[in-house]
CSV table of C-alpha atoms in Angstrom, one decimal:
chain,number,residue,atom,x,y,z
A,1,MET,CA,-18.8,7.9,2.1
A,2,TYR,CA,-15.2,6.7,1.9
A,3,GLU,CA,-14.1,3.5,0.3
A,4,SER,CA,-14.5,0.2,2.1
A,5,VAL,CA,-12.0,-2.5,3.1
A,6,ASP,CA,-13.3,-4.6,0.2
A,7,GLU,CA,-12.3,-1.9,-2.3
A,8,ALA,CA,-9.0,-1.5,-0.6
A,9,ASN,CA,-8.4,-5.2,-0.9
A,10,ALA,CA,-9.1,-5.0,-4.6
A,11,ILE,CA,-6.2,-2.5,-4.8
A,12,LEU,CA,-3.9,-4.5,-2.5
A,13,ALA,CA,-4.3,-7.7,-4.4
A,14,LEU,CA,-3.2,-6.2,-7.7
A,15,ARG,CA,0.1,-7.4,-9.2
A,16,ASP,CA,3.0,-5.1,-8.5
A,17,PRO,CA,3.4,-3.2,-11.8
A,18,PHE,CA,7.2,-3.4,-11.3
A,19,ARG,CA,7.1,-7.2,-11.6
A,20,GLY,CA,6.8,-9.2,-14.8
A,21,SER,CA,4.3,-12.0,-15.3
A,22,ALA,CA,6.8,-14.5,-13.8
A,23,GLY,CA,7.0,-12.3,-10.6
A,24,LYS,CA,10.5,-11.1,-11.2
A,25,ILE,CA,11.3,-7.4,-10.7
A,26,ASP,CA,11.7,-5.6,-14.0
A,27,SER,CA,14.8,-3.6,-13.2
A,28,SER,CA,14.9,-1.8,-16.6
A,29,MET,CA,11.4,-0.5,-15.9
A,30,ILE,CA,12.4,0.7,-12.5
A,31,PHE,CA,15.4,2.4,-13.9
A,32,GLN,CA,13.3,4.1,-16.6
A,33,ILE,CA,10.5,5.2,-14.3
A,34,SER,CA,13.1,6.5,-11.7
A,35,ARG,CA,14.8,8.5,-14.4
A,36,ASP,CA,11.5,9.9,-15.7
A,37,LEU,CA,10.3,10.7,-12.2
A,38,LYS,CA,13.5,12.7,-11.5
A,39,SER,CA,12.8,14.8,-14.6
A,40,VAL,CA,9.3,15.5,-13.4
A,41,ALA,CA,9.7,15.8,-9.7
A,42,GLY,CA,13.4,16.9,-9.3
A,43,PRO,CA,16.8,15.2,-8.9
A,44,SER,CA,16.2,14.1,-5.3
A,45,ALA,CA,12.9,12.2,-6.1
A,46,SER,CA,12.9,8.4,-5.5
A,47,LEU,CA,10.3,5.8,-6.2
A,48,GLN,CA,10.2,4.6,-2.6
A,49,LYS,CA,9.6,8.1,-1.2
A,50,SER,CA,7.3,9.7,-3.8
A,51,TRP,CA,3.6,9.6,-4.4
A,52,ILE,CA,3.4,7.6,-7.6
A,53,TYR,CA,0.5,5.8,-9.3
A,54,TYR,CA,0.1,3.5,-12.2
A,55,SER,CA,-2.8,3.7,-14.6
A,56,ARG,CA,-3.8,0.0,-15.0
A,57,LEU,CA,-6.5,-0.1,-17.6
A,58,ARG,CA,-5.5,2.5,-20.2
A,59,PRO,CA,-3.0,5.2,-20.9
A,60,ILE,CA,-3.6,8.4,-18.9
A,61,PRO,CA,-6.0,10.6,-20.9
A,62,ALA,CA,-4.2,13.6,-22.3
A,63,GLY,CA,-5.3,16.9,-20.8
A,64,VAL,CA,-7.4,15.3,-18.0
A,65,PRO,CA,-5.8,16.5,-14.7
A,66,ILE,CA,-5.9,14.3,-11.7
A,67,ASP,CA,-5.8,16.4,-8.5
A,68,GLY,CA,-2.6,18.2,-9.5
A,69,ALA,CA,-0.8,15.1,-10.5
A,70,THR,CA,1.8,15.2,-13.3
A,71,ALA,CA,2.2,12.5,-15.9
A,72,ILE,CA,5.6,10.7,-15.8
A,73,ASN,CA,4.7,8.9,-19.0
A,74,ASP,CA,1.6,7.5,-20.6
A,75,ARG,CA,0.8,5.1,-17.6
A,76,TRP,CA,2.6,6.6,-14.6
A,77,LEU,CA,1.7,9.7,-12.5
A,78,TYR,CA,3.6,11.6,-9.8
A,79,SER,CA,1.8,13.8,-7.3
A,80,PRO,CA,3.3,16.2,-4.8
A,81,LEU,CA,0.6,15.1,-2.3
A,82,PRO,CA,-1.2,11.8,-1.9
A,83,ILE,CA,-4.2,11.3,-4.2
A,84,SER,CA,-7.4,10.5,-2.3
A,85,PRO,CA,-8.8,6.9,-2.2
A,86,GLU,CA,-12.0,8.0,-4.0
A,87,VAL,CA,-10.0,9.4,-7.0
A,88,ILE,CA,-7.7,6.3,-7.0
A,89,ILE,CA,-10.7,4.0,-7.3
A,90,ARG,CA,-12.7,6.2,-9.7
A,91,ARG,CA,-9.8,6.8,-12.1
A,92,ASP,CA,-8.6,3.1,-12.0
A,93,LEU,CA,-5.2,4.1,-10.6
A,94,GLN,CA,-2.9,1.7,-8.7
A,95,PRO,CA,-0.9,3.3,-5.9
A,96,VAL,CA,2.6,2.0,-5.7
A,97,GLN,CA,5.1,1.7,-2.8
A,98,LEU,CA,4.6,4.7,-0.4
A,99,SER,CA,1.3,5.6,-2.2
A,100,LEU,CA,-0.2,2.2,-1.5
A,101,ALA,CA,0.7,2.4,2.2
A,102,ARG,CA,-0.9,5.8,2.4
A,103,PHE,CA,-4.0,4.6,0.6
A,104,VAL,CA,-4.4,1.7,3.1
A,105,PHE,CA,-3.9,4.1,6.0
A,106,GLU,CA,-6.4,6.6,4.7
A,107,VAL,CA,-9.1,4.0,4.1
A,108,SER,CA,-8.5,2.7,7.7
A,109,ALA,CA,-8.9,6.1,9.2
A,110,ALA,CA,-12.0,6.9,7.1
A,111,THR,CA,-13.8,3.7,7.8
A,112,GLY,CA,-12.6,3.3,11.4
A,113,THR,CA,-11.3,-0.2,10.6
A,114,PRO,CA,-8.0,-1.3,12.1
A,115,VAL,CA,-5.4,-2.4,9.5
A,116,GLU,CA,-4.8,-6.2,9.9
A,117,LEU,CA,-2.9,-7.6,6.9
A,118,THR,CA,-2.2,-11.2,6.1
A,119,ASP,CA,-0.8,-13.1,3.1
A,120,SER,CA,-4.0,-15.0,2.2
A,121,ALA,CA,-7.7,-13.9,1.7
A,122,MET,CA,-8.9,-17.3,3.1
A,123,VAL,CA,-6.9,-17.9,6.3
A,124,GLU,CA,-6.2,-21.4,7.6
A,125,PRO,CA,-5.3,-22.5,11.1
A,126,GLY,CA,-1.8,-21.2,12.0
A,127,PHE,CA,-2.2,-18.0,10.0
A,128,SER,CA,-0.2,-14.9,10.8
A,129,VAL,CA,-1.3,-11.3,10.7
A,130,GLU,CA,0.4,-7.8,11.0
A,131,VAL,CA,-1.6,-5.2,12.9
A,132,LEU,CA,-1.0,-1.5,12.8
A,133,PHE,CA,-1.7,0.9,15.7
A,134,PHE,CA,-0.4,3.9,17.5
A,135,SER,CA,1.6,2.7,20.5
A,136,PRO,CA,1.8,4.1,24.1
A,137,SER,CA,5.4,5.2,23.2
A,138,ASN,CA,3.9,7.8,20.7
A,139,LEU,CA,5.2,5.8,17.7
A,140,TRP,CA,3.4,3.8,15.1
A,141,GLN,CA,3.7,0.0,15.8
A,142,LEU,CA,3.3,-3.0,13.5
A,143,SER,CA,2.7,-6.1,15.7
A,144,HIS,CA,2.9,-9.7,14.4
A,145,PHE,CA,0.3,-12.2,15.7
A,146,VAL,CA,0.3,-15.9,15.0
A,147,ASP,CA,-2.9,-18.0,15.3
A,148,GLY,CA,-2.8,-20.1,18.4
A,149,VAL,CA,0.3,-18.4,19.7
A,150,GLY,CA,-0.6,-14.7,20.1
A,151,PRO,CA,1.7,-11.7,19.6
A,152,THR,CA,5.2,-12.7,18.6
A,153,GLY,CA,6.9,-9.3,18.0
A,154,HIS,CA,6.6,-5.8,16.8
A,155,VAL,CA,8.5,-2.9,15.1
A,156,GLU,CA,8.0,0.8,15.5
A,157,ALA,CA,8.4,3.8,13.3
A,158,HIS,CA,7.5,7.5,13.1
A,159,THR,CA,5.1,7.1,10.2
A,160,PRO,CA,2.5,4.4,9.5
A,161,GLU,CA,3.5,4.4,5.8
A,162,GLU,CA,7.0,3.0,6.7
A,163,LEU,CA,5.5,0.1,8.5
A,164,LEU,CA,2.8,-0.6,6.0
A,165,MET,CA,5.3,-0.6,3.1
A,166,GLU,CA,7.3,-3.2,5.1
A,167,ALA,CA,4.2,-5.3,5.7
A,168,ILE,CA,2.9,-5.1,2.1
A,169,TYR,CA,6.2,-5.4,0.2
A,170,GLY,CA,8.7,-6.9,2.6
A,171,ARG,CA,6.4,-9.5,4.2
A,172,LYS,CA,4.0,-9.9,1.3
A,173,ARG,CA,0.9,-9.1,3.3
A,174,ARG,CA,-1.5,-8.2,0.5
A,175,PHE,CA,-4.9,-8.9,2.1
A,176,TRP,CA,-6.7,-6.8,4.7
A,177,VAL,CA,-8.9,-9.1,7.0
A,178,PRO,CA,-10.3,-7.2,10.0
A,179,GLY,CA,-10.7,-9.2,13.2
A,180,LEU,CA,-7.8,-11.6,12.6
A,181,ALA,CA,-5.8,-10.4,15.5
A,182,ASP,CA,-8.7,-11.0,17.9
A,183,LEU,CA,-9.2,-14.5,16.4
A,184,ALA,CA,-5.4,-15.2,16.8
A,185,VAL,CA,-5.6,-14.2,20.5
A,186,GLU,CA,-8.8,-16.2,21.1
A,187,ASN,CA,-7.3,-19.4,19.6
A,188,ILE,CA,-4.3,-19.4,22.0
A,189,ALA,CA,-3.9,-23.0,23.1
């Protein structure tokens, strides 16, 4: 059986490894990882468009391959293909950027649970939620719902990862709470 939404939430709620303890972006770390990534994956590789993973609890064990992934340094991995959710959870990896979006999408597909992301685990009246689905226009759509108001807008893209990266990183939606869109629509005044 694939991983559950609860396990996905445990990954989503982790602190972004590119941010320091005060929440500020560590630009020197980004520069170093970007440079190291290019040496492993090629000069056109970028952090935002590569499958990269962070080893949270320990340095990557030497000589222990992870589904064809290549070590960038002692805590970062690059993979030419996305690493499966089972391996991510079993090996204590933290998917970052594009990899995190893909992880959420794969768990959604495997569990049959729609992606509904919000900024709080315990929602209060007036909450907002981003919902991912495949639209009638044959594009992926991320719709924004506000509790008591209903749908308030949407954006479309060719891939779900683009939209999920925007929701997770741009809009700070780090909690997956299924059923919130239905609740938002039911509570329309």
